[in-house]
Amino acid sequence: MFLTEFREKLTTSFGKSMKDATDKEVFQAISLMIKDEIYRKWQHTQKSYQEGQYKQVYYLSMEFLLGRLIENNLLNVGWFDVCKEVLMESGLNTDKVFSQEHDAGLGNGGLGRLAACFLDSLASLKLPGHGVGIRYKYGLFQQKMVNGYQVELPDYWLKDEYMWETKREEEAVEVRFGGTVEVYYEEDNLRFKHVDYERVRAVPYDVPIVGYQNEVVNTLRLWSAESMNNHFHFQSPNGHDYYHYLDYKRSVEQISEFLYPDDSFYEGKILRLKQQYFLVSAGLQNIIKKHKQTHHHIKNLPNKIAIQINDTHPSLVVPELMRLLLDDEGLGWDEAWAITTSTVAYTNHTTLNEALEKWPENMIRDLFPRIYMIIEEINERFCKQIWYEHPSLRDSIAQMAIISYGTVHMAHLAMVGSFSINGVAKLHTTILKKQVMKPFYQIFPERFNNKTNGITHRRWLLNVNPELASLISSTIGNGWIQEPKKLIQLLPFANDSSFQNAIANVKQKKKEDFAAYIHGKYGIVIDTTSIFDVHIKRLHGYKRQLLNIFHILHLYQLCRENPNLPMTPRTFIFGAKAAPGYHFAKNVIKLITAAAEKINSDPASRDKIKIVFLENYNVSLAERIIPAADVSEQISTASKEASGTGNMKLMMNGALTLGTHDGANVEIKEMVGPENIFTFGLTSEEVFDYQEKGTYRARDVYNSDQRIRTVMDQLVTRFFSKDDVEFKHIYYSLLKRNDEFFVLKDFDGYVEAQQLVDQTYRQQSIWLKKSITNIAHSGKFSSDRTVSQYANEIWGIHPVTMS
Ligand code: 26V
């Protein structure tokens, strides 16, 4: 059946038979078959949503880090196995065929990948929910390593046709920037007219989001900015208008040109703010238009629609919804405010001060004059509310205001304008309530709630590790696929030696697959009997890749001192992109690659330590590494990592976590028990305590620990570098700037935990028992659980029944 249709598709689309078709044509033919299969379902799903009985959710996000969709879509339509079989029998290399799809890298890291996992869970749980985002022409930059340095190249992912999108020209809307607002009276009512604005055409491209073997196909709508054809009339004989038009066209198209490559570093870039308003305005106009088509009345918006904003990036949705309700729908302020604050919900993803969005007041006023007026009004009313209703907080008004000292605080706007405010792991939510957002929690206690993150087990287990998935199914049946909590049924097998062996064989196979891949691609040889110790995530000070490399440098020192050092050989695998302007992070990358060069070739260490820095870490690369990992490095400074989701993916694939008491690590430990995870380091309370009292002295740690001194002095003595300035930045950030992320403080605990990892690994049966226990408890971290909680506790939406 599949084979016949596949042959036919190749013939009708490319005039080719299986043996002449290129990998790209094979990929395209399969994609076309999938489209044939899902488009009818898609239409059907949309129709049933339009009939209106369901409340729907829109997930607004500046990032959707989809990666590839081909395998995921094959799995969800139920063709994954048969397709692989047919390709293999036809002598085609499935890997090469699927690699024809360029990763959709429309995100920086965890926040964007979470959005993608949520879409998969929404559709698979038959929930009426859609994504709204931007169709960036360039995704996150491609990382090239040149002499051990990161170099950024543009990621023109749309170079070839994107198979999964459909342009919906007829759904285009207009978004307005700049201009001024005229205020006038009309029948005793104050009215506002926005004039002299620049017009931008927002055109949506829809990507189908296929539910797992069900009838539901939801939509990810990505907006693209185009110029209006009729913005100018070309009348002037000297052509000035024409050049003016070209300027305009260029400036408009810039809006959806590229994704800002920053993660946890806020920069007040005007174009980024325009992108945010573009997303919000186009998305909302479209939502309201559809709502009115089905339900006629705007006043029941909160009964039919929930809008979740992914971090503060889309928080202009609050004043934009107000604007539409006030100016276009003619509602009064109180009524409009009640609707807005019953429709919008906000998720916070970081407590890092440097990542919190704050825009200059002038920028907002100039770019969106009407929106600015509305924010001012919201702010005034909110400050009054504190003054009259919460007199104990009067002293905090300046600190809580939405606009203060020429700055607009987006998190404040988001909190004031939504009915739900959630953190992404238990610890994170507690920190929001008790520290970062404490006064807001006092005013709106009922708004705060926790939704611990999750990952889609369909992509991160079924798709990436079919060998493990089928071993699990043959042991406990396949009920876990629909209900991932059933993975707990593996627990009785944790001690079973034949199951342990089977798990060990799968891990070995995945390690070999990965080793073969990097050998083929980079010519790097790794020892598949060594421990694969994996640290994959964006490069950031708080994620402490530096602590990892310091430990490696310490081990190297031990190897040089003792040729007979008892140590299980280890492959330290890093994958990380640094923000282009983040010098410290780039310096850490260079330190890792410089250390790799020396340590990998030194006879004193090369049989024990191998460092691999993987170029261009992205979703597809993660999918290859994760199944092969033994150790999962989750070593952020306690309190800094809101949740982490890589920790969950690695656990689900049987890696043991080596982690701090941070983010979701805390809940992983709660689930698996302290004996099945390696934890170390300061607690978040201790970190806060040091920060408040200012009692941490990095130099004291340096002075008192010979191991640290040895490692650190190598940074400034040409040990890893031709000059002694290359790593000075790192050296001084630790000693002169007092080690903001407590790397030195946690060093001792980390070394000890690493020793325990080594010893435990030598007792294979004990290791495997722990590994199985981790897999068994990973069901809790399926995004199906997370999304169900959002659906029940925030959105009030229910699964659909499709006729
Ligand atoms: C901030 C900015 C600032 C402006 C430029 C672009 C940009 C892009 C992203 C961000 C947000 C940083 C927040 C973030 O990514 N948080 C991560 O969210 C994950 C999902 O909840 C969570 O697992 C990670 O712990 C958290 O760091």
Tab-separated table of C-alpha atoms in Angstrom, residues 62 105-106 134-141 154-155 157 250 253-262 267 269 271-272 275 580:
chain	number	residue	atom	x	y	z
A	62	MET	CA	8.140	34.630	19.363
A	105	GLY	CA	15.336	26.744	13.789
A	106	LEU	CA	12.843	29.427	14.747
A	134	ILE	CA	6.630	34.704	13.149
A	135	ARG	CA	7.869	33.203	9.923
A	136	TYR	CA	11.447	34.420	10.189
A	137	LYS	CA	13.280	34.219	6.921
A	138	TYR	CA	16.462	33.363	8.867
A	139	GLY	CA	16.381	31.083	11.908
A	140	LEU	CA	18.942	31.001	14.696
A	141	PHE	CA	22.422	31.394	13.184
A	154	PRO	CA	22.982	33.065	8.455
A	155	ASP	CA	20.500	30.208	8.550
A	157	TRP	CA	16.197	27.795	6.077
A	250	ARG	CA	12.926	47.191	2.671
A	253	GLU	CA	10.306	43.192	5.043
A	254	GLN	CA	12.932	43.483	7.759
A	255	ILE	CA	10.280	42.842	10.375
A	256	SER	CA	10.116	39.122	9.750
A	257	GLU	CA	13.665	38.815	8.456
A	258	PHE	CA	15.496	37.171	11.328
A	259	LEU	CA	15.170	35.722	14.787
A	260	TYR	CA	17.130	37.609	17.425
A	261	PRO	CA	19.887	35.293	18.566
A	262	ASP	CA	19.686	36.065	22.239
A	267	GLU	CA	18.766	44.103	24.370
A	269	LYS	CA	16.521	46.653	19.843
A	271	LEU	CA	13.356	45.918	15.388
A	272	ARG	CA	12.749	43.284	18.027
A	275	GLN	CA	8.495	42.101	15.681
A	580	PRO	CA	27.143	36.504	19.064
